[in-house]
Amino acid sequence: MAALRPGDVAVTQASGILHLLLRAEPGVWRDCQRCCADDDTVVLADAAVMAVVSEDFEGRPRMPCAVVFSSPDASARGVTGAAASRGMRAVDDDELVALIEMHGRCLSWR
């Protein structure tokens, strides 16, 4: 199966890992990036959504997989527009549950 890409939440099964990035400090971001494969998906959630407004966001290592962000978490922090302008897709709570169900494994990064 092809790797999940932003906007492909309707895919019925993904073989990769779902990475829930809950903090986006440089060390956590790099550690997550080192463990990601093409068919994985990274979800910026909780405080990690604030990474999209940090000045050094562009300097962070690029993930080799799809990166989406939690719409409720971004809305609560007022950064929905900034995340969308970075080319990331928003996922609501129902889509997050669907992503969790699709992926065989889930890792939380704190």
Short mmCIF file of C-alpha atoms in Angstrom, two decimals:
data_model
loop_
_atom_site.label_atom_id
_atom_site.label_comp_id
_atom_site.label_asym_id
_atom_site.label_seq_id
_atom_site.Cartn_x
_atom_site.Cartn_y
_atom_site.Cartn_z
CA MET A 1 0.00 0.00 0.00
CA ALA A 2 1.23 3.50 -0.76
CA ALA A 3 2.27 5.68 2.15
CA LEU A 4 -0.43 7.79 3.77
CA ARG A 5 -0.17 11.41 2.67
CA PRO A 6 -1.90 14.53 3.99
CA GLY A 7 -5.50 14.40 2.89
CA ASP A 8 -5.57 10.61 2.64
CA VAL A 9 -7.36 9.95 5.93
CA ALA A 10 -9.97 7.89 4.05
CA VAL A 11 -7.39 5.13 3.47
CA THR A 12 -8.69 1.95 5.08
CA GLN A 13 -5.39 0.45 6.23
CA ALA A 14 -1.87 1.71 6.68
CA SER A 15 1.05 -0.52 7.50
CA GLY A 16 3.17 2.06 9.28
CA ILE A 17 3.31 3.52 12.74
CA LEU A 18 1.24 6.45 13.95
CA HIS A 19 3.49 8.83 15.88
CA LEU A 20 1.68 11.14 18.31
CA LEU A 21 4.05 14.04 18.85
CA LEU A 22 2.91 15.72 22.07
CA ARG A 23 5.87 18.10 22.47
CA ALA A 24 7.94 19.45 19.64
CA GLU A 25 11.13 20.36 21.40
CA PRO A 26 14.14 19.89 19.10
CA GLY A 27 15.32 16.66 20.77
CA VAL A 28 11.89 15.04 20.71
CA TRP A 29 11.36 16.11 17.08
CA ARG A 30 14.74 14.64 16.02
CA ASP A 31 14.16 11.39 17.91
CA CYS A 32 10.75 10.97 16.27
CA GLN A 33 12.18 11.82 12.85
CA ARG A 34 14.88 9.15 13.21
CA CYS A 35 12.23 6.51 13.88
CA CYS A 36 9.85 7.46 11.05
CA ALA A 37 9.48 5.53 7.82
CA ASP A 38 7.75 6.51 4.59
CA ASP A 39 4.51 4.72 5.49
CA ASP A 40 4.23 6.28 8.96
CA THR A 41 2.14 9.29 9.93
CA VAL A 42 3.05 11.96 12.49
CA VAL A 43 0.28 13.80 14.33
CA LEU A 44 1.18 17.08 16.04
CA ALA A 45 -1.06 17.15 19.11
CA ASP A 46 -1.24 18.80 22.52
CA ALA A 47 1.63 21.27 22.96
CA ALA A 48 3.38 20.06 19.78
CA VAL A 49 1.01 22.14 17.65
CA MET A 50 2.86 25.21 18.94
CA ALA A 51 5.90 24.14 16.93
CA VAL A 52 4.33 25.53 13.78
CA VAL A 53 4.60 29.09 15.08
CA SER A 54 8.13 28.79 16.45
CA GLU A 55 10.82 30.71 14.61
CA ASP A 56 12.99 27.62 14.16
CA PHE A 57 10.23 25.42 12.68
CA GLU A 58 11.70 25.66 9.18
CA GLY A 59 15.03 24.45 10.54
CA ARG A 60 13.59 21.28 12.05
CA PRO A 61 14.43 18.00 10.34
CA ARG A 62 11.89 17.06 7.67
CA MET A 63 9.83 14.00 8.40
CA PRO A 64 9.98 11.30 5.72
CA CYS A 65 6.23 10.74 6.10
CA ALA A 66 2.92 12.59 6.28
CA VAL A 67 2.59 15.15 9.09
CA VAL A 68 -0.87 16.29 10.19
CA PHE A 69 -2.03 18.32 13.16
CA SER A 70 -4.86 18.04 15.66
CA SER A 71 -7.44 20.66 14.76
CA PRO A 72 -8.92 20.87 18.29
CA ASP A 73 -5.45 21.33 19.83
CA ALA A 74 -4.46 23.95 17.26
CA SER A 75 -7.76 25.80 17.73
CA ALA A 76 -7.35 25.81 21.49
CA ARG A 77 -3.94 27.44 21.07
CA GLY A 78 -4.92 29.78 18.23
CA VAL A 79 -2.50 28.34 15.66
CA THR A 80 -4.81 26.64 13.16
CA GLY A 81 -4.02 29.11 10.37
CA ALA A 82 -0.26 28.87 10.93
CA ALA A 83 -0.33 25.07 10.79
CA ALA A 84 -2.42 25.06 7.63
CA SER A 85 -0.09 27.62 6.02
CA ARG A 86 2.81 25.20 6.58
CA GLY A 87 1.07 22.75 4.26
CA MET A 88 -0.13 20.42 6.99
CA ARG A 89 -3.60 18.94 7.05
CA ALA A 90 -5.87 19.28 10.07
CA VAL A 91 -7.50 16.20 11.55
CA ASP A 92 -10.43 16.35 13.91
CA ASP A 93 -11.01 13.89 16.74
CA ASP A 94 -12.93 11.43 14.54
CA GLU A 95 -10.15 11.44 11.93
CA LEU A 96 -7.57 10.92 14.68
CA VAL A 97 -9.47 7.85 15.87
CA ALA A 98 -9.56 6.60 12.25
CA LEU A 99 -5.79 7.11 11.96
CA ILE A 100 -5.23 5.17 15.18
CA GLU A 101 -7.40 2.33 13.89
CA MET A 102 -5.60 2.27 10.51
CA HIS A 103 -2.09 1.99 11.84
CA GLY A 104 -0.91 -1.23 13.38
CA ARG A 105 1.09 0.55 16.06
CA CYS A 106 1.10 3.90 17.81
CA LEU A 107 3.98 5.68 19.55
CA SER A 108 3.59 8.74 21.78
CA TRP A 109 6.45 11.20 21.93
CA ARG A 110 6.67 13.45 24.99
#
